[in-house]
GROMACS .gro file of C-alpha atoms in nm:
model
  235
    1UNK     CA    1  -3.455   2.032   4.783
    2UNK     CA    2  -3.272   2.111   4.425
    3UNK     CA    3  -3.010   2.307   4.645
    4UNK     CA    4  -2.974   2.020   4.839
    5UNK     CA    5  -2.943   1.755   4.559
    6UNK     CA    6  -2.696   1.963   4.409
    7UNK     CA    7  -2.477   2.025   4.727
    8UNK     CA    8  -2.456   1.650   4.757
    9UNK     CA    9  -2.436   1.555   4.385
   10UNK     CA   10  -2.093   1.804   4.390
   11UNK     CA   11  -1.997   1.657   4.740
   12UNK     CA   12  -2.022   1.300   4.580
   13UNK     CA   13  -1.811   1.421   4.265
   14UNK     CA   14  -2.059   1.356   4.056
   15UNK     CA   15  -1.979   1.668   3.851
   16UNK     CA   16  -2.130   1.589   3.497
   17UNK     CA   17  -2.502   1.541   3.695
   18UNK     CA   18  -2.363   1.859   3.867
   19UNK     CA   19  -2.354   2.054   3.620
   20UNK     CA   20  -2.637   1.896   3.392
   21UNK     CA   21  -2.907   1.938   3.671
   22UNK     CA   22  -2.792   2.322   3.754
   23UNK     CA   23  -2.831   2.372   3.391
   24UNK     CA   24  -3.147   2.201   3.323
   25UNK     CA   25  -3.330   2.384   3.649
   26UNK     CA   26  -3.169   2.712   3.542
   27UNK     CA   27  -3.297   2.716   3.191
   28UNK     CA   28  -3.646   2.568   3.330
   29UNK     CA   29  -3.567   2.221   3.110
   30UNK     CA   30  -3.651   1.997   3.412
   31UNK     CA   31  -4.028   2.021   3.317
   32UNK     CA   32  -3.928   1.898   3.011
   33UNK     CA   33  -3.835   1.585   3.101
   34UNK     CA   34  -4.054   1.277   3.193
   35UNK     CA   35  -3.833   1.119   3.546
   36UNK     CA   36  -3.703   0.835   3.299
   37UNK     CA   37  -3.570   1.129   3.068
   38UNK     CA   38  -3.418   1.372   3.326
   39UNK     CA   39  -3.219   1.022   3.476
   40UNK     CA   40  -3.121   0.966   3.151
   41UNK     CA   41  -3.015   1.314   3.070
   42UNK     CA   42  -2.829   1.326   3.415
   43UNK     CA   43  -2.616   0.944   3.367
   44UNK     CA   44  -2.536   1.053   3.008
   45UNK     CA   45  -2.389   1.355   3.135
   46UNK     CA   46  -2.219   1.199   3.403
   47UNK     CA   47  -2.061   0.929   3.144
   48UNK     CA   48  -1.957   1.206   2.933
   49UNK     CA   49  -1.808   1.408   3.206
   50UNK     CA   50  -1.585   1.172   3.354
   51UNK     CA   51  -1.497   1.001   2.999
   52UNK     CA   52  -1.346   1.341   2.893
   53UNK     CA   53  -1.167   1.372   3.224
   54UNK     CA   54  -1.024   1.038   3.188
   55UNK     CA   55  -0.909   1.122   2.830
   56UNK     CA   56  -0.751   1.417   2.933
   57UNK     CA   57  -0.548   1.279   3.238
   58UNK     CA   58  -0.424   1.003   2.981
   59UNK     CA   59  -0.304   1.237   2.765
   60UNK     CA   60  -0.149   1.450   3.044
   61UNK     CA   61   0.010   1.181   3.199
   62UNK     CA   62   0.175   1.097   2.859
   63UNK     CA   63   0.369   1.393   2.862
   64UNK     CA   64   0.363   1.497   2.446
   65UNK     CA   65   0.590   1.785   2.337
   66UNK     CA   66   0.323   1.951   2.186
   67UNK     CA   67  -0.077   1.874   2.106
   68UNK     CA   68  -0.113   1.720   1.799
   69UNK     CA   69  -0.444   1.558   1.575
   70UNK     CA   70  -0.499   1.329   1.338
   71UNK     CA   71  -0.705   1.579   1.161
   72UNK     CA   72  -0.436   1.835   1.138
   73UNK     CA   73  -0.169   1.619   0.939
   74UNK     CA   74  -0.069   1.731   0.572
   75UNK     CA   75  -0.058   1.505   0.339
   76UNK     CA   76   0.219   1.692   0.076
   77UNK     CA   77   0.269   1.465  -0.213
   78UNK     CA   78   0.663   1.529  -0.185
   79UNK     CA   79   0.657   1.425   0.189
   80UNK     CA   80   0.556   1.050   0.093
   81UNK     CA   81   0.254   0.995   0.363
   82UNK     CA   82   0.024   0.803   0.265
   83UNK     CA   83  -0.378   0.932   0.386
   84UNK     CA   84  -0.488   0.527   0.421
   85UNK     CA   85  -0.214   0.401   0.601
   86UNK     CA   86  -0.213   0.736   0.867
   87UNK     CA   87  -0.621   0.653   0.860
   88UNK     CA   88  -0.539   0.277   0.984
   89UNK     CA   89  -0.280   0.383   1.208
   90UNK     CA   90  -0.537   0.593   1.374
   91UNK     CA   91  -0.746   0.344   1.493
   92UNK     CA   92  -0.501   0.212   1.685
   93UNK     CA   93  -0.548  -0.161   1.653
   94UNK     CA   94  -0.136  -0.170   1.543
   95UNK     CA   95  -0.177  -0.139   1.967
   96UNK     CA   96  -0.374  -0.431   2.016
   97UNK     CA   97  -0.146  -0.619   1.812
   98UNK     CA   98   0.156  -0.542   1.969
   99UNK     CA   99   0.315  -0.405   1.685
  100UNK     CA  100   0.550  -0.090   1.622
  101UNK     CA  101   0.586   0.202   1.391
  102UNK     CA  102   0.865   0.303   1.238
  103UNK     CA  103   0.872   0.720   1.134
  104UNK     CA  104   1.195   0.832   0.960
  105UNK     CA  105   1.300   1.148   0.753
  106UNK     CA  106   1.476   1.445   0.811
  107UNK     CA  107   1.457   1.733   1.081
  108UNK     CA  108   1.160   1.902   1.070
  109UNK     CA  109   0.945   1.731   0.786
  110UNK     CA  110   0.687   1.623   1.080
  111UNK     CA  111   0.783   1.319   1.217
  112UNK     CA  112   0.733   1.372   1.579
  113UNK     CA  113   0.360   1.540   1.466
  114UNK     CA  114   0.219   1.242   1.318
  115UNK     CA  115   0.413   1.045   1.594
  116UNK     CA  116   0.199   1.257   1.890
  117UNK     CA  117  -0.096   1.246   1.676
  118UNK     CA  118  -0.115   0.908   1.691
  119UNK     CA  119  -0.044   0.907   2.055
  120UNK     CA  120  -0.347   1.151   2.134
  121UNK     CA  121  -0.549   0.940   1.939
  122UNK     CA  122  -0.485   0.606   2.145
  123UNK     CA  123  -0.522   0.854   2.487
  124UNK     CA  124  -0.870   0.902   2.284
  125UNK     CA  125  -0.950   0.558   2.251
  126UNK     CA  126  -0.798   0.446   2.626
  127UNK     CA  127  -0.443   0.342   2.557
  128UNK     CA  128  -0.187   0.431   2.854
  129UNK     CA  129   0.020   0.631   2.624
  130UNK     CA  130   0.439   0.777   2.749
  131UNK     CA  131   0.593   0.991   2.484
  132UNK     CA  132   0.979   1.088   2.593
  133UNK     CA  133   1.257   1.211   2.386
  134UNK     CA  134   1.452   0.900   2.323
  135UNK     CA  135   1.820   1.099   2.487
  136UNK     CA  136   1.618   1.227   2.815
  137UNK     CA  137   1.523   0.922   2.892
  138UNK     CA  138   1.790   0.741   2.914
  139UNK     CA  139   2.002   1.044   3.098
  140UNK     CA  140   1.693   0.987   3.360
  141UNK     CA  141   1.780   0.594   3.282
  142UNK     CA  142   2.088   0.707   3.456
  143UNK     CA  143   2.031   0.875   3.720
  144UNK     CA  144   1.761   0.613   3.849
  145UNK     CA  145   2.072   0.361   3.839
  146UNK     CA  146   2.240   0.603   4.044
  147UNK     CA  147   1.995   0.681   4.297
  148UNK     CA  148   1.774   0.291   4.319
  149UNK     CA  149   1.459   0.409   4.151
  150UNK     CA  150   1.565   0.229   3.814
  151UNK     CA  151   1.362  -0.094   3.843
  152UNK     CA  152   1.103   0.163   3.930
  153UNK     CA  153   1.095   0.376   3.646
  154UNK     CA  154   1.149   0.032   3.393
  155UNK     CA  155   0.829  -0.075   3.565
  156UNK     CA  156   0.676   0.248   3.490
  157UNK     CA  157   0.784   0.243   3.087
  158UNK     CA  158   0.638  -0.155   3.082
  159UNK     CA  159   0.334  -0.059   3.213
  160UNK     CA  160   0.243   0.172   2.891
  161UNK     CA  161   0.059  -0.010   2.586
  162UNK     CA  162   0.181   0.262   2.411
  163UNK     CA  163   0.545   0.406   2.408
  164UNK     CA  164   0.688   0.718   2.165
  165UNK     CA  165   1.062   0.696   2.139
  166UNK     CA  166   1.123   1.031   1.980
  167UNK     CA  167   1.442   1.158   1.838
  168UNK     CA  168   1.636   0.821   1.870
  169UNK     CA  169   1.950   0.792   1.712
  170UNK     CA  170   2.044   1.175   1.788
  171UNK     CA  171   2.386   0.981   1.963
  172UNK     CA  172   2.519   0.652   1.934
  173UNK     CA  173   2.434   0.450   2.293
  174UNK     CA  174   2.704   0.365   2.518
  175UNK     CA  175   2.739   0.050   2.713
  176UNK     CA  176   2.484   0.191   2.995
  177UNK     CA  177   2.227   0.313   2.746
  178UNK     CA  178   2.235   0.020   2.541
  179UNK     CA  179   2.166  -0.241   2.827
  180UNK     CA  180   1.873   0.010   2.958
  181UNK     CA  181   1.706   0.019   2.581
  182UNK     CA  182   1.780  -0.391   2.598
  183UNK     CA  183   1.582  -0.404   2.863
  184UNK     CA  184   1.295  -0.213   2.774
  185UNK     CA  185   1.242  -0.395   2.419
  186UNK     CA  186   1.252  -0.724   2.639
  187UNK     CA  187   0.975  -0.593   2.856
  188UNK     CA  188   0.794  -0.505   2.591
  189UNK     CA  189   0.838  -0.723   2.306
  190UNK     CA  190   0.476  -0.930   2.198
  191UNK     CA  191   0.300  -0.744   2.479
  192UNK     CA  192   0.313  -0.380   2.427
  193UNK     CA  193   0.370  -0.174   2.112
  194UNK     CA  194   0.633   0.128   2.018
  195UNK     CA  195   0.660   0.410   1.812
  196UNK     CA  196   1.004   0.542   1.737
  197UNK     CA  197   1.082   0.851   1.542
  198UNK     CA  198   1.475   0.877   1.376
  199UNK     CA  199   1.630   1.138   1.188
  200UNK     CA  200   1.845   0.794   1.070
  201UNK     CA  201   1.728   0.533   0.832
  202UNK     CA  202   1.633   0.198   0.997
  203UNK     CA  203   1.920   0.067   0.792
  204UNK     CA  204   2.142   0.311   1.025
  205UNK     CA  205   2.035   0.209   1.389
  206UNK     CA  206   2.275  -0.081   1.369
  207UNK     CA  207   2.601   0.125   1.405
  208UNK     CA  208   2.444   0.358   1.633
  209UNK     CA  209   2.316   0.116   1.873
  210UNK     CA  210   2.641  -0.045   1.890
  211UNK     CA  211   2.782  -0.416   2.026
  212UNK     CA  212   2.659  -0.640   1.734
  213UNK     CA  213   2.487  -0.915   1.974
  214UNK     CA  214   2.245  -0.726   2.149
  215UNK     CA  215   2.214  -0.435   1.852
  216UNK     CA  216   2.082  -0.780   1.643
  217UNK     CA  217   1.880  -0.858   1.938
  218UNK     CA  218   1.708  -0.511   1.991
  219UNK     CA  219   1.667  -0.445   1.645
  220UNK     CA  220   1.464  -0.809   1.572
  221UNK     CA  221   1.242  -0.718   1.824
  222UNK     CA  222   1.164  -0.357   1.668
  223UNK     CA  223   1.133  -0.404   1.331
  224UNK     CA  224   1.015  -0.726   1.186
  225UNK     CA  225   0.658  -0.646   1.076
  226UNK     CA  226   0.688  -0.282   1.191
  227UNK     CA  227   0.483  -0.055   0.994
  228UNK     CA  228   0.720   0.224   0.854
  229UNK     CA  229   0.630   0.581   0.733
  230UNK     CA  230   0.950   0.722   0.540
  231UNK     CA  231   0.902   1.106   0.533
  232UNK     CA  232   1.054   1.252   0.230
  233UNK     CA  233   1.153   1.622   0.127
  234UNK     CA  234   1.122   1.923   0.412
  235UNK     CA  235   0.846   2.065   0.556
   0.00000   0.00000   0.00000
């Protein structure tokens, strides 16, 4: 009968309660258990299971450089981060708000670490995270233009509460480029939230996004009431 259960507990994906029940009859636990208790044991396991899954197809799907925690940032007193403000950041409720953040300072002092960190923590707490390299995307901006699949992949980017902009600035934007990144803070703007990571200053992206109009545009929609971490010093 327990060979049976099991066979259709696994055949029913019902893996967590898979595994739970093998374990608890293999260790003898299952006498342990009043029927109320060993259901108990078996849904908890089940929620846990497929929570954890869910987490880590998020955070797959969102396609970080590398892993990065919350728990692993250093807080140097020369690099200027602040422990409270990374702490709020954290819980993510900038996301709920719609609003950005802002992380600037020079190559290598950490800004695409805290940048992923964050992510992982709203894949954590159930955001639909996308984390690209700010140039990438746009040469794949291209190509979708070329080939029909770019109202596709803008559809994609909109559909993220959550989108990491990493490395932006590394080149000024051309005409293409500029319309593309246009776009997507349209899409976005009051309904979704950004992070965006620049070796630059904000006071910089001006001249690098180019065409005064829309650059005025692009950059009202980023930055009022963004929250801003300005790394200092090198890592």
């Amino acid at each position: 009968m327990n060979t049976s259960t099991l066979d259709k507990l696994r055949k029913m994906k019902f893996f967590g309660m898979f595994h739970a029940f093998k374990s608890s009859m293999e260790t003898g636990k299952t006498n342990d258990y009043t029927a109320d208790e060993l259901l108990a044991h078996l849904v908890d396991a089940e929620w846990d299971d497929r929570q954890n899954r869910r987490i880590e197809r998020t955070i797959l799907y969102a396609r970080f450089r590398y892993k990065a925690s919350i728990e692993d940032v250093h807080y140097h007193a020369d690099r200027s981060i602040d422990r409270n403000q990374i702490m709020r950041l954290a819980d993510c409720t900038f996301v709920d708000r719609f609003e950005n953040l802002l992380i600037t300072g020079s190559t290598g002092i950490g800004k695409s670490y805290i940048a992923s960190a964050v992510g992982y923590q709203a894949c954590v707490l159930g955001y639909r995270v996308l984390y690209t390299s700010t140039p990438k995307l746009f040469a794949k901006l291209k190509m979708a233009k070329a080939d029909g699949s770019y109202m596709k992949e803008l559809a994609k980017i909109e559909r993220q509460q959550l989108l990491i902009l990493d490395d932006f600035g590394i080149q000024p934007f051309d005409a293409q480029s500029r319309a593309a990144l246009m776009e997507i803070i349209e899409d976005r703007h009051g309904k979704t939230s950004l992070i965006i990571t620049s070796q630059l200053p904000v006071s910089k992206w001006f001249e690098v996004i180019g065409e005064k109009t829309i650059a005025d545009a692009i950059l009202d929609r980023i930055v009022h009431d963004a929250h801003r971490i300005e790394l200092k010093g090198n890592l």
